[in-house]
PDB file of C-alpha atoms in Angstrom:
ATOM      1  CA  ALA O   1     162.801   5.247-125.318  1.00  0.00           C
ATOM      2  CA  VAL O   2     161.085   2.089-124.898  1.00  0.00           C
ATOM      3  CA  VAL O   3     161.030  -0.823-126.363  1.00  0.00           C
ATOM      4  CA  SER O   4     158.438  -3.312-127.176  1.00  0.00           C
ATOM      5  CA  THR O   5     158.454  -7.648-125.817  1.00  0.00           C
ATOM      6  CA  GLN O   6     158.837  -8.757-129.528  1.00  0.00           C
ATOM      7  CA  SER O   7     161.369  -5.928-129.973  1.00  0.00           C
ATOM      8  CA  THR O   8     162.729  -7.022-126.787  1.00  0.00           C
ATOM      9  CA  GLY O   9     162.836 -10.751-127.920  1.00  0.00           C
ATOM     10  CA  ASP O  10     165.184  -9.349-130.570  1.00  0.00           C
ATOM     11  CA  ALA O  11     167.144  -7.188-128.072  1.00  0.00           C
ATOM     12  CA  ILE O  12     168.031 -10.431-126.532  1.00  0.00           C
ATOM     13  CA  ARG O  13     170.001 -11.663-129.608  1.00  0.00           C
ATOM     14  CA  ALA O  14     171.219  -8.508-130.810  1.00  0.00           C
ATOM     15  CA  ASP O  15     173.641  -8.059-127.384  1.00  0.00           C
ATOM     16  CA  CYS O  16     171.386  -5.775-125.635  1.00  0.00           C
ATOM     17  CA  TYR O  17     172.626  -5.149-122.144  1.00  0.00           C
ATOM     18  CA  LEU O  18     169.126  -5.936-120.124  1.00  0.00           C
ATOM     19  CA  VAL O  19     168.706  -5.098-116.738  1.00  0.00           C
ATOM     20  CA  ASP O  20     166.312  -6.136-113.895  1.00  0.00           C
ATOM     21  CA  VAL O  21     165.891  -3.771-111.708  1.00  0.00           C
ATOM     22  CA  ARG O  22     162.882  -5.953-109.856  1.00  0.00           C
ATOM     23  CA  GLN O  23     163.607  -7.375-106.140  1.00  0.00           C
ATOM     24  CA  ALA O  24     164.682 -11.113-106.397  1.00  0.00           C
ATOM     25  CA  GLU O  25     161.562 -11.895-104.895  1.00  0.00           C
ATOM     26  CA  GLU O  26     160.002 -10.535-107.682  1.00  0.00           C
ATOM     27  CA  LEU O  27     162.151 -12.927-110.177  1.00  0.00           C
ATOM     28  CA  VAL O  28     161.380 -15.717-107.972  1.00  0.00           C
ATOM     29  CA  ILE O  29     157.698 -15.147-108.725  1.00  0.00           C
ATOM     30  CA  TYR O  30     157.055 -13.759-111.749  1.00  0.00           C
ATOM     31  CA  GLY O  31     160.481 -15.508-113.603  1.00  0.00           C
ATOM     32  CA  ALA O  32     162.786 -12.929-115.810  1.00  0.00           C
ATOM     33  CA  VAL O  33     163.711 -12.174-119.005  1.00  0.00           C
ATOM     34  CA  PRO O  34     166.436 -14.790-120.301  1.00  0.00           C
ATOM     35  CA  GLY O  35     169.730 -13.250-120.428  1.00  0.00           C
ATOM     36  CA  SER O  36     169.249 -10.331-117.779  1.00  0.00           C
ATOM     37  CA  HIS O  37     171.168  -8.952-115.206  1.00  0.00           C
ATOM     38  CA  HIS O  38     169.482  -8.688-111.766  1.00  0.00           C
ATOM     39  CA  VAL O  39     170.696  -5.355-110.083  1.00  0.00           C
ATOM     40  CA  PRO O  40     167.794  -3.794-107.711  1.00  0.00           C
ATOM     41  CA  LEU O  41     166.802  -0.363-108.042  1.00  0.00           C
ATOM     42  CA  ALA O  42     167.876   0.538-105.135  1.00  0.00           C
ATOM     43  CA  GLU O  43     171.831  -1.017-105.908  1.00  0.00           C
ATOM     44  CA  LEU O  44     171.353   0.832-109.186  1.00  0.00           C
ATOM     45  CA  PRO O  45     173.782   4.178-108.122  1.00  0.00           C
ATOM     46  CA  ALA O  46     176.758   1.648-107.123  1.00  0.00           C
ATOM     47  CA  GLN O  47     176.122  -0.675-110.378  1.00  0.00           C
ATOM     48  CA  ILE O  48     175.706   1.562-113.062  1.00  0.00           C
ATOM     49  CA  HIS O  49     179.144   2.429-113.742  1.00  0.00           C
ATOM     50  CA  ASN O  50     179.317  -1.818-115.145  1.00  0.00           C
ATOM     51  CA  PHE O  51     176.811  -1.350-117.626  1.00  0.00           C
ATOM     52  CA  PRO O  52     178.198  -0.868-121.158  1.00  0.00           C
ATOM     53  CA  GLU O  53     177.075   2.655-122.610  1.00  0.00           C
ATOM     54  CA  THR O  54     174.745   2.337-124.701  1.00  0.00           C
ATOM     55  CA  ASN O  55     172.319  -0.215-125.625  1.00  0.00           C
ATOM     56  CA  THR O  56     170.822  -1.071-122.200  1.00  0.00           C
ATOM     57  CA  VAL O  57     167.690  -1.765-121.219  1.00  0.00           C
ATOM     58  CA  PHE O  58     165.841  -1.347-117.910  1.00  0.00           C
ATOM     59  CA  ILE O  59     162.957  -3.656-116.999  1.00  0.00           C
ATOM     60  CA  CYS O  60     160.398  -4.302-113.998  1.00  0.00           C
ATOM     61  CA  GLN O  61     157.038  -5.531-113.126  1.00  0.00           C
ATOM     62  CA  SER O  62     155.002  -2.973-114.637  1.00  0.00           C
ATOM     63  CA  GLY O  63     157.030  -0.641-116.129  1.00  0.00           C
ATOM     64  CA  ARG O  64     157.401   2.227-113.575  1.00  0.00           C
ATOM     65  CA  ARG O  65     160.883   1.436-111.841  1.00  0.00           C
ATOM     66  CA  SER O  66     162.084   1.061-115.638  1.00  0.00           C
ATOM     67  CA  LEU O  67     161.358   4.613-115.954  1.00  0.00           C
ATOM     68  CA  VAL O  68     163.395   5.598-112.856  1.00  0.00           C
ATOM     69  CA  ALA O  69     166.589   3.449-113.905  1.00  0.00           C
ATOM     70  CA  ILE O  70     166.008   5.278-117.243  1.00  0.00           C
ATOM     71  CA  ASP O  71     166.696   8.725-115.557  1.00  0.00           C
ATOM     72  CA  PHE O  72     168.953   7.472-113.497  1.00  0.00           C
ATOM     73  CA  ALA O  73     171.062   5.777-116.266  1.00  0.00           C
ATOM     74  CA  VAL O  74     170.602   9.387-118.242  1.00  0.00           C
ATOM     75  CA  LYS O  75     172.146  11.384-115.515  1.00  0.00           C
ATOM     76  CA  ALA O  76     174.933   8.704-115.380  1.00  0.00           C
ATOM     77  CA  GLY O  77     175.582   9.197-118.727  1.00  0.00           C
ATOM     78  CA  LEU O  78     173.921   6.348-120.718  1.00  0.00           C
ATOM     79  CA  GLU O  79     173.279   6.190-124.594  1.00  0.00           C
ATOM     80  CA  GLU O  80     169.724   6.254-124.938  1.00  0.00           C
ATOM     81  CA  PRO O  81     169.009   3.858-122.038  1.00  0.00           C
ATOM     82  CA  ARG O  82     165.172   1.925-122.821  1.00  0.00           C
ATOM     83  CA  HIS O  83     163.007   0.026-120.764  1.00  0.00           C
ATOM     84  CA  LEU O  84     160.805  -3.007-121.715  1.00  0.00           C
ATOM     85  CA  GLU O  85     157.260  -1.153-122.407  1.00  0.00           C
ATOM     86  CA  GLY O  86     154.730  -3.299-119.665  1.00  0.00           C
ATOM     87  CA  GLY O  87     157.292  -5.244-117.713  1.00  0.00           C
ATOM     88  CA  MET O  88     157.407  -8.587-116.586  1.00  0.00           C
ATOM     89  CA  ILE O  89     153.819  -8.468-117.013  1.00  0.00           C
ATOM     90  CA  ALA O  90     153.632  -8.037-120.714  1.00  0.00           C
ATOM     91  CA  TRP O  91     156.570 -10.397-121.286  1.00  0.00           C
ATOM     92  CA  ASN O  92     154.574 -13.024-119.324  1.00  0.00           C
ATOM     93  CA  LYS O  93     151.491 -12.549-121.358  1.00  0.00           C
ATOM     94  CA  GLU O  94     153.482 -12.472-124.876  1.00  0.00           C
ATOM     95  CA  PHE O  95     156.202 -15.531-123.961  1.00  0.00           C
ATOM     96  CA  SER O  96     154.544 -17.558-120.697  1.00  0.00           C
ATOM     97  CA  LYS O  97     153.145 -20.578-121.967  1.00  0.00           C
ATOM     98  CA  PRO O  98     150.394 -22.201-119.500  1.00  0.00           C
ATOM     99  CA  SER O  99     150.758 -25.222-117.841  1.00  0.00           C
ATOM    100  CA  SER O 100     149.504 -28.265-119.377  1.00  0.00           C
TER     101      SER O 100
END
């Protein structure tokens, strides 16, 4: 399932478990969604047991890796995991303010 940037903004307030599957350097360069947990995609198999069974939303840069994360999460037994449509690219377009 997909969530838009607006519904993800709302999801933060609704206690969704946000998982950013990008590499650490991407968080430094492009920022992160407030309240998200950083678990690189390669570490997901070892960490997925720490996630809640429901309300998990995966985030990556463009949306591709988060789709891979969803597939893995479903196989691991998570119920209806979702991802941020358009990833951080969409998030930054929606929420980043230009520097003045």
